[in-house]
PDB file of C-alpha atoms in Angstrom:
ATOM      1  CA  UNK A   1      46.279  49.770 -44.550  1.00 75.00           C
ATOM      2  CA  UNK A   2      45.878  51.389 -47.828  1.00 86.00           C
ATOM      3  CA  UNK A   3      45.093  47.736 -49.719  1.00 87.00           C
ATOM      4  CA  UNK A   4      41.699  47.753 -47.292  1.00 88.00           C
ATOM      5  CA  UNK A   5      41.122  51.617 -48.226  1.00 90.00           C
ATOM      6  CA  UNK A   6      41.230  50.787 -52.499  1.00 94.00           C
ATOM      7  CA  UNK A   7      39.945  47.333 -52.351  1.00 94.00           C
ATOM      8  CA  UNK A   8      36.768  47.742 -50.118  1.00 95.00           C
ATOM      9  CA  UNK A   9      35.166  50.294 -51.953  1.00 96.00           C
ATOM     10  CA  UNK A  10      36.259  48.482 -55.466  1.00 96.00           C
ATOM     11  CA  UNK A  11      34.181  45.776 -54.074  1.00 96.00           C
ATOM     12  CA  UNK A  12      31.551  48.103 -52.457  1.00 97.00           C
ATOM     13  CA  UNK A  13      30.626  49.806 -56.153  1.00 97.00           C
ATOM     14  CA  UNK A  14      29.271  47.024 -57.826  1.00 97.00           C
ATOM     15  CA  UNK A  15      26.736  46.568 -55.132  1.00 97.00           C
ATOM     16  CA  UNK A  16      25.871  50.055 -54.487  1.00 98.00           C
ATOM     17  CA  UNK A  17      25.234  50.638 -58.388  1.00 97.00           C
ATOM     18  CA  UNK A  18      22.978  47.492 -58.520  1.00 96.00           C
ATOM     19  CA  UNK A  19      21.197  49.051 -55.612  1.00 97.00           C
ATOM     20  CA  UNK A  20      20.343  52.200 -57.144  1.00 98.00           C
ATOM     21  CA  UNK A  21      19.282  50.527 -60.427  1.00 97.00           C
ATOM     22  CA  UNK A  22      17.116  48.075 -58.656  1.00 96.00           C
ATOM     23  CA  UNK A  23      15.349  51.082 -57.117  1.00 97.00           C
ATOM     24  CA  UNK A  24      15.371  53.070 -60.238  1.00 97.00           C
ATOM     25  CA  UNK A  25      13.536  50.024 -62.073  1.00 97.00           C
ATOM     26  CA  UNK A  26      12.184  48.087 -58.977  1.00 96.00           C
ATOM     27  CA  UNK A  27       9.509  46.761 -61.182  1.00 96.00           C
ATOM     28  CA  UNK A  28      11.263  45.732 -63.973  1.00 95.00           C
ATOM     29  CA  UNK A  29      13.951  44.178 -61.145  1.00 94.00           C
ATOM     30  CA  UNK A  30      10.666  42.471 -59.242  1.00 94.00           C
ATOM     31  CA  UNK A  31       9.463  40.775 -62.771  1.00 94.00           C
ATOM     32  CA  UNK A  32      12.936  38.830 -63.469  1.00 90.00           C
ATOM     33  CA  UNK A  33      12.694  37.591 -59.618  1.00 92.00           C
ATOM     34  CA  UNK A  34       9.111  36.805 -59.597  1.00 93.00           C
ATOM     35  CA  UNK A  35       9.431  33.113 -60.693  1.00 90.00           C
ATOM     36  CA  UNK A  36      12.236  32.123 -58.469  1.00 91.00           C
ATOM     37  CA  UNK A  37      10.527  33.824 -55.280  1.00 93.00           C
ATOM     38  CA  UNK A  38       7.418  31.975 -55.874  1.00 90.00           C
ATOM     39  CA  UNK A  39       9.142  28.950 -56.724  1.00 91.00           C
ATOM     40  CA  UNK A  40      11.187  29.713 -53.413  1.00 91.00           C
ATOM     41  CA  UNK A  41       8.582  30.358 -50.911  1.00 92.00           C
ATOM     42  CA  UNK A  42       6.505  27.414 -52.364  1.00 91.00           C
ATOM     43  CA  UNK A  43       9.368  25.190 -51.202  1.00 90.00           C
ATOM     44  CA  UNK A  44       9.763  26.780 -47.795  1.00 89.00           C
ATOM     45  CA  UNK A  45       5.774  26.920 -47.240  1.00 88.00           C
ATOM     46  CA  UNK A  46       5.110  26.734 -43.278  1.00 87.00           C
ATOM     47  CA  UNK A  47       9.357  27.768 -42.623  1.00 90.00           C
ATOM     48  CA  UNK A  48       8.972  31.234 -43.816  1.00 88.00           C
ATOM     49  CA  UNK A  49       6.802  33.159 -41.076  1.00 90.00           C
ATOM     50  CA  UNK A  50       3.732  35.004 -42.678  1.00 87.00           C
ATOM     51  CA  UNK A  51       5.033  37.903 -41.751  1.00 90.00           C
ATOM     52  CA  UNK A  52       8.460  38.362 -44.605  1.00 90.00           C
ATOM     53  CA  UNK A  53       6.738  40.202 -47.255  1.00 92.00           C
ATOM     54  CA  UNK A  54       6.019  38.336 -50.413  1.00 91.00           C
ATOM     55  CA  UNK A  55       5.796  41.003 -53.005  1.00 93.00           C
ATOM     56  CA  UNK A  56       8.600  40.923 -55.091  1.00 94.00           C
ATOM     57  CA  UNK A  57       8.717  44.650 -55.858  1.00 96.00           C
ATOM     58  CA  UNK A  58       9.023  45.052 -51.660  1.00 96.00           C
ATOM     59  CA  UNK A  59      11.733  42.569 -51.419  1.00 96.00           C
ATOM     60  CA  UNK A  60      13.844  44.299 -55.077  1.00 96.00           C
ATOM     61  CA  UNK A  61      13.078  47.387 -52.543  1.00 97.00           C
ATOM     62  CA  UNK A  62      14.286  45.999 -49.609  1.00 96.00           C
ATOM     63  CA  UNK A  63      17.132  43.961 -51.213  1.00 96.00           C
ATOM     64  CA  UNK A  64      18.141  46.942 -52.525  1.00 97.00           C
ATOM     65  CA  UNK A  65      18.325  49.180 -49.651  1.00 98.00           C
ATOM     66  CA  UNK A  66      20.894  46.342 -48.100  1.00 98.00           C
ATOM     67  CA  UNK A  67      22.771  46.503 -51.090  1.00 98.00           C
ATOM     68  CA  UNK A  68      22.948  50.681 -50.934  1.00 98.00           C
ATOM     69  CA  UNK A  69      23.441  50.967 -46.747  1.00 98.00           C
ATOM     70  CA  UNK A  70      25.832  47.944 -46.872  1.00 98.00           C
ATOM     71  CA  UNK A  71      28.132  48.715 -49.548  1.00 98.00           C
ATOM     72  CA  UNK A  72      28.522  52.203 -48.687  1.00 98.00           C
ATOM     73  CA  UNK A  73      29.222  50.931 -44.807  1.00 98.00           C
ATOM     74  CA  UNK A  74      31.865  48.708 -46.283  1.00 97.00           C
ATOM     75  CA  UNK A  75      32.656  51.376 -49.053  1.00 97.00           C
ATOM     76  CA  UNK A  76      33.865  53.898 -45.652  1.00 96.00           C
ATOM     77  CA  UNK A  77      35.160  50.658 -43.639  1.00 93.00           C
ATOM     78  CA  UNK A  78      32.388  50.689 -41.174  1.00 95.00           C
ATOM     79  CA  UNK A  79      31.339  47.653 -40.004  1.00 93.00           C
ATOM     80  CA  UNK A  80      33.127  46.157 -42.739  1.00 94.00           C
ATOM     81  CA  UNK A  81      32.731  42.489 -41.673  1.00 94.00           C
ATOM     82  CA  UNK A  82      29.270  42.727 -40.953  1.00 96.00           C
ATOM     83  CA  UNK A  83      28.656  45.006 -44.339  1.00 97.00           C
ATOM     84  CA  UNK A  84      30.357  42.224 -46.171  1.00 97.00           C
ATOM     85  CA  UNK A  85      28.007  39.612 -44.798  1.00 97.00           C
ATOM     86  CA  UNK A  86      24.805  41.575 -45.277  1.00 98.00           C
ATOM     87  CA  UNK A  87      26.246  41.734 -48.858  1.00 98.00           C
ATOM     88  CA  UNK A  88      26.640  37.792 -49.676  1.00 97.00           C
ATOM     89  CA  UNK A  89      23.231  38.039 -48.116  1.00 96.00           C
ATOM     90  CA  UNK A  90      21.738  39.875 -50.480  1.00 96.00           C
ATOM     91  CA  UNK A  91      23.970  38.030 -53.443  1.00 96.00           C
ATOM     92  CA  UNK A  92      22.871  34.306 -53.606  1.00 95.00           C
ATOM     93  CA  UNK A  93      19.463  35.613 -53.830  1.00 92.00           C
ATOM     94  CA  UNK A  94      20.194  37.916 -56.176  1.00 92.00           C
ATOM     95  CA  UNK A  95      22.261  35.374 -58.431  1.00 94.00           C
ATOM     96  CA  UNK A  96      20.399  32.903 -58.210  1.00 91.00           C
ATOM     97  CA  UNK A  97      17.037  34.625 -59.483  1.00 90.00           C
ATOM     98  CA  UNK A  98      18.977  37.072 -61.773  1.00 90.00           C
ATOM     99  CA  UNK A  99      21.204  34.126 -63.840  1.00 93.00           C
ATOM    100  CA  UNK A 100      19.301  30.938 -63.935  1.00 91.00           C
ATOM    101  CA  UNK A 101      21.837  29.889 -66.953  1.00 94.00           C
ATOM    102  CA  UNK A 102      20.684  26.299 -66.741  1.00 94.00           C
ATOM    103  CA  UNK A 103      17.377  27.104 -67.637  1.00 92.00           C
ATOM    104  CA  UNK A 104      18.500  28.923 -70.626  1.00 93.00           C
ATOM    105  CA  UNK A 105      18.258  27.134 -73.968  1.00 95.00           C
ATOM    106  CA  UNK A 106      19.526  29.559 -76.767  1.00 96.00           C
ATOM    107  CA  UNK A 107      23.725  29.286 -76.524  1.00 96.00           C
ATOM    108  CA  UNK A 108      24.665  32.967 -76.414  1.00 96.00           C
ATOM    109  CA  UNK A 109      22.197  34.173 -73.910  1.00 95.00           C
ATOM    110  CA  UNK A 110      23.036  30.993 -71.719  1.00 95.00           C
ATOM    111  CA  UNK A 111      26.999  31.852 -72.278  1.00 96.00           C
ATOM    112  CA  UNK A 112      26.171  35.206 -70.599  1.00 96.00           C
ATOM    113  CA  UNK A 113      24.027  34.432 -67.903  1.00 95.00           C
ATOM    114  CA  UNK A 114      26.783  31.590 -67.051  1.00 97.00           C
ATOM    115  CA  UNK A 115      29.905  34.378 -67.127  1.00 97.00           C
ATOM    116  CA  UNK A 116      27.774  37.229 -64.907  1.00 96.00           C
ATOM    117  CA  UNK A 117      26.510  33.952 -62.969  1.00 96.00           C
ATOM    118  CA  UNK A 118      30.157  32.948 -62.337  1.00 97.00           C
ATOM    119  CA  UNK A 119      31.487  37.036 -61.567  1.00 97.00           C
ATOM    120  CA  UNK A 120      28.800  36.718 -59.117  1.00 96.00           C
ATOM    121  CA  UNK A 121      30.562  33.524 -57.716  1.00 97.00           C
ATOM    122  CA  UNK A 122      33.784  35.514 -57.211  1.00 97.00           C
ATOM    123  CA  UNK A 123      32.216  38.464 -55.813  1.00 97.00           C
ATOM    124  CA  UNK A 124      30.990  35.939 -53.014  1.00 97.00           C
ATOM    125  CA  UNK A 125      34.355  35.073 -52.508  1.00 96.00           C
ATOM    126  CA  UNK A 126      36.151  38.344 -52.113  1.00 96.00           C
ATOM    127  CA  UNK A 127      33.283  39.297 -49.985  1.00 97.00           C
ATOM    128  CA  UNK A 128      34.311  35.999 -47.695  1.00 96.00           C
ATOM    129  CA  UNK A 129      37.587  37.332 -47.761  1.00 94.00           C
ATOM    130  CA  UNK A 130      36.357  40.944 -46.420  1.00 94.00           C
ATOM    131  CA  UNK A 131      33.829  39.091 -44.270  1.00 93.00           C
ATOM    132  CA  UNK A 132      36.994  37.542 -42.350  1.00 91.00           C
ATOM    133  CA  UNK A 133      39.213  40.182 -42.876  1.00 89.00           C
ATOM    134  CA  UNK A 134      40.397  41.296 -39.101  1.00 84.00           C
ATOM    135  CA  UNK A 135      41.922  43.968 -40.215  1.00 78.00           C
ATOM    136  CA  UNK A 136      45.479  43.029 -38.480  1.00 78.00           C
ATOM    137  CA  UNK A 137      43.445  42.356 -35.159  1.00 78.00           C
ATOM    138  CA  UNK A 138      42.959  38.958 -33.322  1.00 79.00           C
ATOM    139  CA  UNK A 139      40.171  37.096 -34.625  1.00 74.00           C
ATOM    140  CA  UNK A 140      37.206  36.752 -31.776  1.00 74.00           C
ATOM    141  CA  UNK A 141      38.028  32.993 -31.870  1.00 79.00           C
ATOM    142  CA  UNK A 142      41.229  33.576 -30.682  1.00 80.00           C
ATOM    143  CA  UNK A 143      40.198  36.228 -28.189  1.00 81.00           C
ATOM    144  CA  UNK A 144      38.224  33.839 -26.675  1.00 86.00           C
ATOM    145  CA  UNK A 145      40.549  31.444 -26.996  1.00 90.00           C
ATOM    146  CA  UNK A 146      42.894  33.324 -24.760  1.00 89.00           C
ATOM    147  CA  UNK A 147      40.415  34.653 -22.670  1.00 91.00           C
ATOM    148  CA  UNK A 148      39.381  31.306 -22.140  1.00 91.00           C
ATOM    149  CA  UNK A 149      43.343  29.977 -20.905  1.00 91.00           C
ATOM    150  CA  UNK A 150      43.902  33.103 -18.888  1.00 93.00           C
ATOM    151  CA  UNK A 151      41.042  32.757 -16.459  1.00 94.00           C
ATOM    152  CA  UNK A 152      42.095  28.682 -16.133  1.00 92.00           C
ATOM    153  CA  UNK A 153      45.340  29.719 -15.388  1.00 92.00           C
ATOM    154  CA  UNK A 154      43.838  32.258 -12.536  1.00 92.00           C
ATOM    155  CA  UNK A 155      41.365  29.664 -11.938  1.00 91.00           C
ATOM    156  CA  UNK A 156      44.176  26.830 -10.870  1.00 90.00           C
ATOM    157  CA  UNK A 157      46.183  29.695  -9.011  1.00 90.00           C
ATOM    158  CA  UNK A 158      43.406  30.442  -7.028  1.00 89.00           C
ATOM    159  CA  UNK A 159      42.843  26.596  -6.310  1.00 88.00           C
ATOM    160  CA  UNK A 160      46.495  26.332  -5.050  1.00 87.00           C
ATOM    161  CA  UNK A 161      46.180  29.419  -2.751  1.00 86.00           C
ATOM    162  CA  UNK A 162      43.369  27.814  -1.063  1.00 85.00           C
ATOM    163  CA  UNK A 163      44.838  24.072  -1.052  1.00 85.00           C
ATOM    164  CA  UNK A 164      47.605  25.367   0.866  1.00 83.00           C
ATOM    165  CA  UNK A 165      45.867  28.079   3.272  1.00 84.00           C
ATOM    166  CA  UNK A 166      43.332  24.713   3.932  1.00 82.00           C
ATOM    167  CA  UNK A 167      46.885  22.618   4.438  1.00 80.00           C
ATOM    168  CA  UNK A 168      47.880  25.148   7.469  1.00 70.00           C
TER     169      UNK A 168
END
């Protein structure tokens, strides 16, 4: 459908631009989300196995690399689901260390923070929307679903043909 062929890479660009300008300026990108990943993994001490990386100019790195691959797989409508997932993945981190408005005293700066906080809020939802977007296609609840009544339906078939071939 040509709606899925404009509006997946409208929603891919923002993401794939914030990608390449978080690896363009990792450091600069790993200074802003130093205090909330310390502040994060100091809260999840002992849940968080050793071995996730706790440099913040790895994770800007790595964050950014899953904002790059996954909005250019969603971009071409590859994987788009999955692509859309990986990318509210990579989001509520993102938002939440990039626009901290309630920490923010001086009016202006905390108006701004709150709007780009809030644009990131709708991003998350159109990328809920792609996330369960089936493209026209069953959803794999309902495939089971079906799945699931077809083979009790053969299942209590096969029950009858041996009830009666036992009857005989």
């Amino acid at each position: 459908m040509i709606l899925r062929r404009v509006a997946r890479p409208l929603l891919a660009a923002i993401f794939i631009s914030g990608g390449i300008g978080a690896l363009r300026d990792t450091q600069g990108h790993a200074k802003a989300a130093e205090p909330f990943l310390t502040e994060s993994f100091d809260k999840l001490e002992g849940v968080v196995p050793e071995s996730v990386p706790r440099d913040p100019a790895t994770l800007v790195r790595i964050d950014a690399a899953v904002k790059v691959g996954a909005g250019v797989a969603l971009a071409a409508g590859k994987a788009p689901r999955l692509a859309s997932l990986l990318l509210l993945g990579s989001l509520v981190p993102t938002t939440l260390a990039a626009h901290r408005f309630w920490e923010i005293k001086e009016p202006a700066e905390r108006q701004q923070q709150q709007i780009q906080f809030i644009k990131n809020a709708g991003l998350a939802g159109g990328l809920l929307l792609a996330a369960a977007d089936t493209a026209g296609k069953p959803s794999l609840g309902w495939r089971a679903k079906r799945a699931a009544s077809k083979t009790e339906k053969h299942a209590e078939k096969l029950a009858k043909k041996a009830e009666k071939r036992l009857t005989k």
